[in-house]
Tab-separated table of C-alpha atoms in Angstrom:
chain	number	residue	atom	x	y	z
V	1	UNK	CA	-22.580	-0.543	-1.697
V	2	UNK	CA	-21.136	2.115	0.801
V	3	UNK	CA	-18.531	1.175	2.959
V	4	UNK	CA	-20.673	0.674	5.981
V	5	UNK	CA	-23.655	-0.529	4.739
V	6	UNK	CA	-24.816	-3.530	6.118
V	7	UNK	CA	-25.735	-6.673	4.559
V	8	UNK	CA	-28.429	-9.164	5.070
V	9	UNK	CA	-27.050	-12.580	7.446
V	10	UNK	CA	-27.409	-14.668	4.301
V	11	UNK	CA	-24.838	-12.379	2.522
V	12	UNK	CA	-22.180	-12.567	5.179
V	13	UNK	CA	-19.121	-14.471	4.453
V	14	UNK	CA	-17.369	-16.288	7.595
V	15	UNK	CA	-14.287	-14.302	6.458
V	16	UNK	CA	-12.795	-11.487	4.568
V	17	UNK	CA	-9.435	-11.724	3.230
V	18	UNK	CA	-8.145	-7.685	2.885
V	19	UNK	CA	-5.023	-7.333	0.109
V	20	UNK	CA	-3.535	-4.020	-0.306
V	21	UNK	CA	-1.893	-3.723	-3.897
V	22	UNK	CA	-0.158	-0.533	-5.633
V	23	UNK	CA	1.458	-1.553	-9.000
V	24	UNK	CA	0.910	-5.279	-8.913
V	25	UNK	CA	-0.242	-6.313	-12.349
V	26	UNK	CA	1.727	-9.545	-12.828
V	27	UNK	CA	1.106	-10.741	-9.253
V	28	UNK	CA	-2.586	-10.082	-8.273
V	29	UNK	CA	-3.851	-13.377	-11.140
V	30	UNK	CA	-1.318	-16.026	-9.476
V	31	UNK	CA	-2.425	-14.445	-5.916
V	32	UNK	CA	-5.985	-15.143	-6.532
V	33	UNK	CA	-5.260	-18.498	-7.536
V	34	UNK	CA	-3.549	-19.288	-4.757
V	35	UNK	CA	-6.090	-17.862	-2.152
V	36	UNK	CA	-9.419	-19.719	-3.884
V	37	UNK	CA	-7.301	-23.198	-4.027
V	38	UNK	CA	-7.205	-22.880	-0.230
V	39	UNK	CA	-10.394	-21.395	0.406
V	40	UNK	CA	-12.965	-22.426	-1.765
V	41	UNK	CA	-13.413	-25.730	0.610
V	42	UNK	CA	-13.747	-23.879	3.696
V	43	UNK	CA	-16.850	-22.457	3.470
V	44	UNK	CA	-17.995	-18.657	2.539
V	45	UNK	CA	-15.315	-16.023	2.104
V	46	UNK	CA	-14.443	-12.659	0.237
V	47	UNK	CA	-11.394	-11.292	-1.263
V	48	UNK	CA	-11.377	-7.575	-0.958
V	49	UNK	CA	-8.522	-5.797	-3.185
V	50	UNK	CA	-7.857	-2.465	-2.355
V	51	UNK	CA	-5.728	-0.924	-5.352
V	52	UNK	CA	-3.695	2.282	-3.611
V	53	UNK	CA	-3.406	4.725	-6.236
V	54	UNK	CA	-1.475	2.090	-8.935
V	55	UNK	CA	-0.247	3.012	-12.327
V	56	UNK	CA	-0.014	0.318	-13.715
V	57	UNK	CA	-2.745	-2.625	-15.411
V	58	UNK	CA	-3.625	-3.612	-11.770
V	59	UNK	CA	-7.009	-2.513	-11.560
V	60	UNK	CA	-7.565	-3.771	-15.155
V	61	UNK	CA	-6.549	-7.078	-14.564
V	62	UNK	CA	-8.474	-7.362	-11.381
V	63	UNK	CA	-11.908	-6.513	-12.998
V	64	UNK	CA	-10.956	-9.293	-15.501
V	65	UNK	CA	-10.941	-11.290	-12.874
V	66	UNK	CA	-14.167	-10.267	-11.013
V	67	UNK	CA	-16.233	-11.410	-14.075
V	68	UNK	CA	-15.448	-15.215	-13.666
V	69	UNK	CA	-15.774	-14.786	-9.266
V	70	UNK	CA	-18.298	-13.285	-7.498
V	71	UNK	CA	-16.787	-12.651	-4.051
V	72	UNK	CA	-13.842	-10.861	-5.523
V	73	UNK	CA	-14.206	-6.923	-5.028
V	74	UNK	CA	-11.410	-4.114	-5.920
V	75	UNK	CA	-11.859	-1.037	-3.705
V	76	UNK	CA	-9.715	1.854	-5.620
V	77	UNK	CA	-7.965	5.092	-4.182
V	78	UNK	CA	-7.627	7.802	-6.157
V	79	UNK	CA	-4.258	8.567	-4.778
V	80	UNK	CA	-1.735	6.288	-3.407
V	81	UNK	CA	-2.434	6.746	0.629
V	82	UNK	CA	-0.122	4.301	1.846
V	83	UNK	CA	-0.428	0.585	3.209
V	84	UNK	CA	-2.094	1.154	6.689
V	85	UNK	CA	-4.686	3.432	4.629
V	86	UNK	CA	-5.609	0.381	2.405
V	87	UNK	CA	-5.746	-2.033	4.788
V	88	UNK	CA	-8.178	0.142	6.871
V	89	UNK	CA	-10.005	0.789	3.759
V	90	UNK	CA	-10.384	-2.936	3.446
V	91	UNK	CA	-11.350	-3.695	6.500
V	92	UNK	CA	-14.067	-1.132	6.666
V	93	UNK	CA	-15.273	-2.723	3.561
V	94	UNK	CA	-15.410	-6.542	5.208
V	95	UNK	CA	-18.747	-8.297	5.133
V	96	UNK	CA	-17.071	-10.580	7.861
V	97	UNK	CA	-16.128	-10.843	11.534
V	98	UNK	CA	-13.393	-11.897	10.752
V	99	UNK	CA	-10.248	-10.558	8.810
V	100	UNK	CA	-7.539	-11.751	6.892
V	101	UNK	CA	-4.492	-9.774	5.741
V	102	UNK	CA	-1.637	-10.524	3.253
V	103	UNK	CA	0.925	-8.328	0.861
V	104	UNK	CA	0.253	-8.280	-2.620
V	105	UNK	CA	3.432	-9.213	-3.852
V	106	UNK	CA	3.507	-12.826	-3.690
V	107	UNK	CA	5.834	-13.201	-0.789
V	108	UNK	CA	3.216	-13.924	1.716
V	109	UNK	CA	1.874	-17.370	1.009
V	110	UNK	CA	-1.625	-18.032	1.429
V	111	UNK	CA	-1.652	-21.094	2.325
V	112	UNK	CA	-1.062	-20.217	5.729
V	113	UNK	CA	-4.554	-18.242	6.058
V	114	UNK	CA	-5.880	-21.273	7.203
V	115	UNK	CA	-4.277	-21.717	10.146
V	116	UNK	CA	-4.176	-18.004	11.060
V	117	UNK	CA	-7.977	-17.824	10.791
V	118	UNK	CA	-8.502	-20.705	12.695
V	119	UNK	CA	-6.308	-20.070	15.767
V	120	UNK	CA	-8.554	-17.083	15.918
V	121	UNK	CA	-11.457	-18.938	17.215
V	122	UNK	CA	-13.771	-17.860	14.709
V	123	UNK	CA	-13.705	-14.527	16.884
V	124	UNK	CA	-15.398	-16.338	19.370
V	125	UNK	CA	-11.949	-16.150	21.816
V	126	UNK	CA	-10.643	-13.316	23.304
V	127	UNK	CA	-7.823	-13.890	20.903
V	128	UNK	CA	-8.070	-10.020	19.063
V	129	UNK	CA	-5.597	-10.883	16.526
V	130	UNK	CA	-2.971	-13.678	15.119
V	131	UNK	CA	-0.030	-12.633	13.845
V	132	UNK	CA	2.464	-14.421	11.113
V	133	UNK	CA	6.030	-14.342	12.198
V	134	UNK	CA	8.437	-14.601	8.984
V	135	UNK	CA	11.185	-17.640	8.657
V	136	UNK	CA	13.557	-18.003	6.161
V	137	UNK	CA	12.401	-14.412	4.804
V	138	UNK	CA	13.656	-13.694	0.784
V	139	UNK	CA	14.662	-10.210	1.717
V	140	UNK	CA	18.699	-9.164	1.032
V	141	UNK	CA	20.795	-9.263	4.222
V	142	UNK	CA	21.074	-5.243	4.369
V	143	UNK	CA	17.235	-5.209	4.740
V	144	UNK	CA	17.224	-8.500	6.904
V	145	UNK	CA	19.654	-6.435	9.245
V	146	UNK	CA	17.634	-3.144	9.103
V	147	UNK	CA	14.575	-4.916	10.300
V	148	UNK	CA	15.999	-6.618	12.939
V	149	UNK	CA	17.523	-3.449	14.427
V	150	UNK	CA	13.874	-2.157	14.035
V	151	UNK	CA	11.924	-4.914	15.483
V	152	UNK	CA	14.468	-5.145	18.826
V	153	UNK	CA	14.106	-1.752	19.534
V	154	UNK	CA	10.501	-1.352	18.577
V	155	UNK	CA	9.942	-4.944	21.064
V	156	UNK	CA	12.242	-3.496	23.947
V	157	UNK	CA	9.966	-0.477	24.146
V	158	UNK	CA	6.706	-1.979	23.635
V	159	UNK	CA	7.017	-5.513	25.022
V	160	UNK	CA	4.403	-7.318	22.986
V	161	UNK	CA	6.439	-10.077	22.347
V	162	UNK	CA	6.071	-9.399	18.661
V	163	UNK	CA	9.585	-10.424	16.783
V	164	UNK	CA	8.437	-9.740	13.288
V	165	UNK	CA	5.528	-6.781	12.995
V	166	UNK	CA	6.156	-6.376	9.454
V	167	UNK	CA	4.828	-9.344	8.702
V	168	UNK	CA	1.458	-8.388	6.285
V	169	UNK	CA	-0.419	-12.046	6.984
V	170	UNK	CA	-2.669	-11.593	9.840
V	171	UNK	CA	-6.113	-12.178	10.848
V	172	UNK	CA	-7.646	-10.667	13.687
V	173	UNK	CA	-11.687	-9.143	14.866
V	174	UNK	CA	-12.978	-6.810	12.805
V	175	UNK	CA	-14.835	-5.038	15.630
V	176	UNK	CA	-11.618	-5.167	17.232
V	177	UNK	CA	-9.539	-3.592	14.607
V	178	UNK	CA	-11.801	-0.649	13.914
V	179	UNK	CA	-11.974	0.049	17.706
V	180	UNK	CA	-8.007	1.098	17.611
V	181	UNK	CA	-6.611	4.874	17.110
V	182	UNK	CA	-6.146	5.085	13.432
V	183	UNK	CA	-2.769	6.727	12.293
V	184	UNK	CA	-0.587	6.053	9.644
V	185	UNK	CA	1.723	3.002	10.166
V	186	UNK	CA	-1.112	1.479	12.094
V	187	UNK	CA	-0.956	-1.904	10.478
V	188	UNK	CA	3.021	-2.325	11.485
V	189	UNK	CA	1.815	-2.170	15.432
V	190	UNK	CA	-1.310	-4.181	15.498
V	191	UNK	CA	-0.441	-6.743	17.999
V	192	UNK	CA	0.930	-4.008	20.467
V	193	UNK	CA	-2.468	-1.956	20.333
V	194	UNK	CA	-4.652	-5.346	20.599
V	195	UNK	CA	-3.329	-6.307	23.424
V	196	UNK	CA	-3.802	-2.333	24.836
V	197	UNK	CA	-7.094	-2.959	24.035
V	198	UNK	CA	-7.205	-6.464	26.400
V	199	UNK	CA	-6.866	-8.555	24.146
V	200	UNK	CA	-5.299	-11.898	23.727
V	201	UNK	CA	-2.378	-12.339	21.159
V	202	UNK	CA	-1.199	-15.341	19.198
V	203	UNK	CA	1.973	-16.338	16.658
V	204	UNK	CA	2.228	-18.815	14.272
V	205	UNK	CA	5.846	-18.746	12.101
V	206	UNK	CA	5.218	-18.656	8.297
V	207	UNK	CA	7.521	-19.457	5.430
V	208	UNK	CA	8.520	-15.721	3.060
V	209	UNK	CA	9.017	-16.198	-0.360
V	210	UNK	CA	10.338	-14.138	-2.892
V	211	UNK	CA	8.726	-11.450	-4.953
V	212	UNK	CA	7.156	-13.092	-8.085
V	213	UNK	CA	7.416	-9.808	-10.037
V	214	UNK	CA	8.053	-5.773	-9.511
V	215	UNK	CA	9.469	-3.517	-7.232
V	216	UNK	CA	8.214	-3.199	-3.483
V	217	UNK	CA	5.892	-0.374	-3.442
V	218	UNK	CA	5.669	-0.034	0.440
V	219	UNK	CA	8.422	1.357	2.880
V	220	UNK	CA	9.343	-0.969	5.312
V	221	UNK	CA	9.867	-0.097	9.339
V	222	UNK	CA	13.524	1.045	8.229
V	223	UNK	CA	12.700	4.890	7.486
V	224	UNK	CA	14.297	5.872	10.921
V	225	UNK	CA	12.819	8.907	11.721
V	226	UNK	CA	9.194	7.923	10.814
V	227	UNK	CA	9.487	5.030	12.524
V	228	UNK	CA	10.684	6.397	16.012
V	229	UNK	CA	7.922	9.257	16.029
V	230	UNK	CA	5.569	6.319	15.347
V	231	UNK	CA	6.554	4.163	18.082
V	232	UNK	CA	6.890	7.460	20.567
V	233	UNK	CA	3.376	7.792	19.635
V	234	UNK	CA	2.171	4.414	20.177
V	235	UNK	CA	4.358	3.877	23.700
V	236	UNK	CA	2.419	7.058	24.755
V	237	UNK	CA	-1.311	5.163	23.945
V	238	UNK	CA	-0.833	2.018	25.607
V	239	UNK	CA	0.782	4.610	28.777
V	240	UNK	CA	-2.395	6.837	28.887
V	241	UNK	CA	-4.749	3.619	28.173
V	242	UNK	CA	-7.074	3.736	31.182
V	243	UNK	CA	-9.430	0.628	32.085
V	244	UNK	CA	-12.585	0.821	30.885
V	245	UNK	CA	-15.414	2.034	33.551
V	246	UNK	CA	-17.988	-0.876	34.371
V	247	UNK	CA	-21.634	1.097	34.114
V	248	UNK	CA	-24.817	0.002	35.371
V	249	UNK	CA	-27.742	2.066	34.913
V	250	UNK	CA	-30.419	2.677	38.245
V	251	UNK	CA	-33.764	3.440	37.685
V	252	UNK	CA	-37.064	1.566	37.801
V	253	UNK	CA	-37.517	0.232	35.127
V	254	UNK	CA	-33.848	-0.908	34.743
V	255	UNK	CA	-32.203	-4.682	35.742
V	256	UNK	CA	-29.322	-4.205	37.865
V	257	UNK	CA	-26.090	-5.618	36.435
């Protein structure tokens, strides 16, 4: 099935859960685990992996697991192309209206998707996206430090009252998501370029845990330079964002309104 292609209405789950993994072969069994104990009463739902580029058993162990699960998928990259490239990947991929994000690594805990994807409204509010906000996070105090630098400055500029945008749990519109300016590094300013887009924003504080296994594969919000050209290029979208025109079409045979 291409990435676009739709799906009968029978086929569609009421939500897609997107995780991005890159050389996560220990982690991705216990993960799975963890998301079908808190799904599995809650109705239809997918788990989309999207293996960036590892080099490791990943893929093999998630094919393993496909055979006993039929809404598990594994979308692969040839390459590694970097977190906001697999989530987009994902998301593209999503039967659903509705999205669901999380790390690979084990340090975002699933049992908070629940709550996430219901103080979305089902994508039935004009709530574009809720974000998970980190407490008690696992990370050492050098990289604790870094990211708050990050986040302050990043918030002062941007004023989305976002205090933790690294945060990978998340669940937000699909239509709403693939409606945004796609660049890399997309997926750290999400909440930001929602609420560009008129959109309604919500927070609900999560608990971080430690890694189970591995290295992190991902760069955080800490590679300075990167980061500033990013958020000079975001400040400048929300600036230039215009509203959007209302049309109505006149002619005869068209209803006004």
């Amino acid at each position: 099935m291409s990435q676009d292609q739709t799906v009968s209405a029978s086929n569609v789950p009421a939500v897609s859960i997107v995780v991005p993994v890159r050389n996560e072969a220990d982690n991705v069994a216990p993960l799975v685990a963890e998301i079908t104990a808190v799904l599995d009463q809650r109705g239809s739902y997918e788990i989309i992996f999207v293996n960036d580029g590892s080099t490791d058993a990943t893929g093999e162990r998630l094919e393993a697991l496909m055979a006993g699960r039929a809404n598990l998928r594994q979308l692969r990259h040839a390459t590694s192309c970097g977190q906001s490239a697999a989530v987009r990947t994902g998301v593209r991929a999503a039967r659903a209206p509705v999205v669901a994000t999380l790390d690979g690594d084990g340090q975002n805990d699933p049992a908070f998707l629940p709550a996430l994807i219901d103080a979305l409204g089902g994508g039935h509010s004009h709530i574009g996206i809720v974000a998970g906000q980190r407490v008690g996070r696992k990370d050492t105090g050098f990289k604790k430090l870094q990211s708050r630098i990050a986040n302050a400055v990043r918030g002062s500029v941007l004023r989305d009252g976002t205090r933790d945008t690294g945060c990978g749990l998340k669940a937000f519109r699909r239509d709403a998501f693939l409606a945004l300016p796609y660049f890399d590094g997309l997926h750290r300013f999400l909440p930001a370029l929602m609420r560009r887009e008129g959109y309604d924003i919500a927070y609900i504080d999560v608990v971080d845990r430690p890694r189970r296994s591995g290295v992190s594969n991902y760069g955080m919000f800490d590679r300075l330079w990167i980061g500033i050209m990013d958020l000079c290029g975001v400040w400048w979208l929300i600036r230039r964002k215009r509203s959007n025109p209302v049309v109505t079409e006149i002619g005869p045979d068209c209803t006004a309104g």
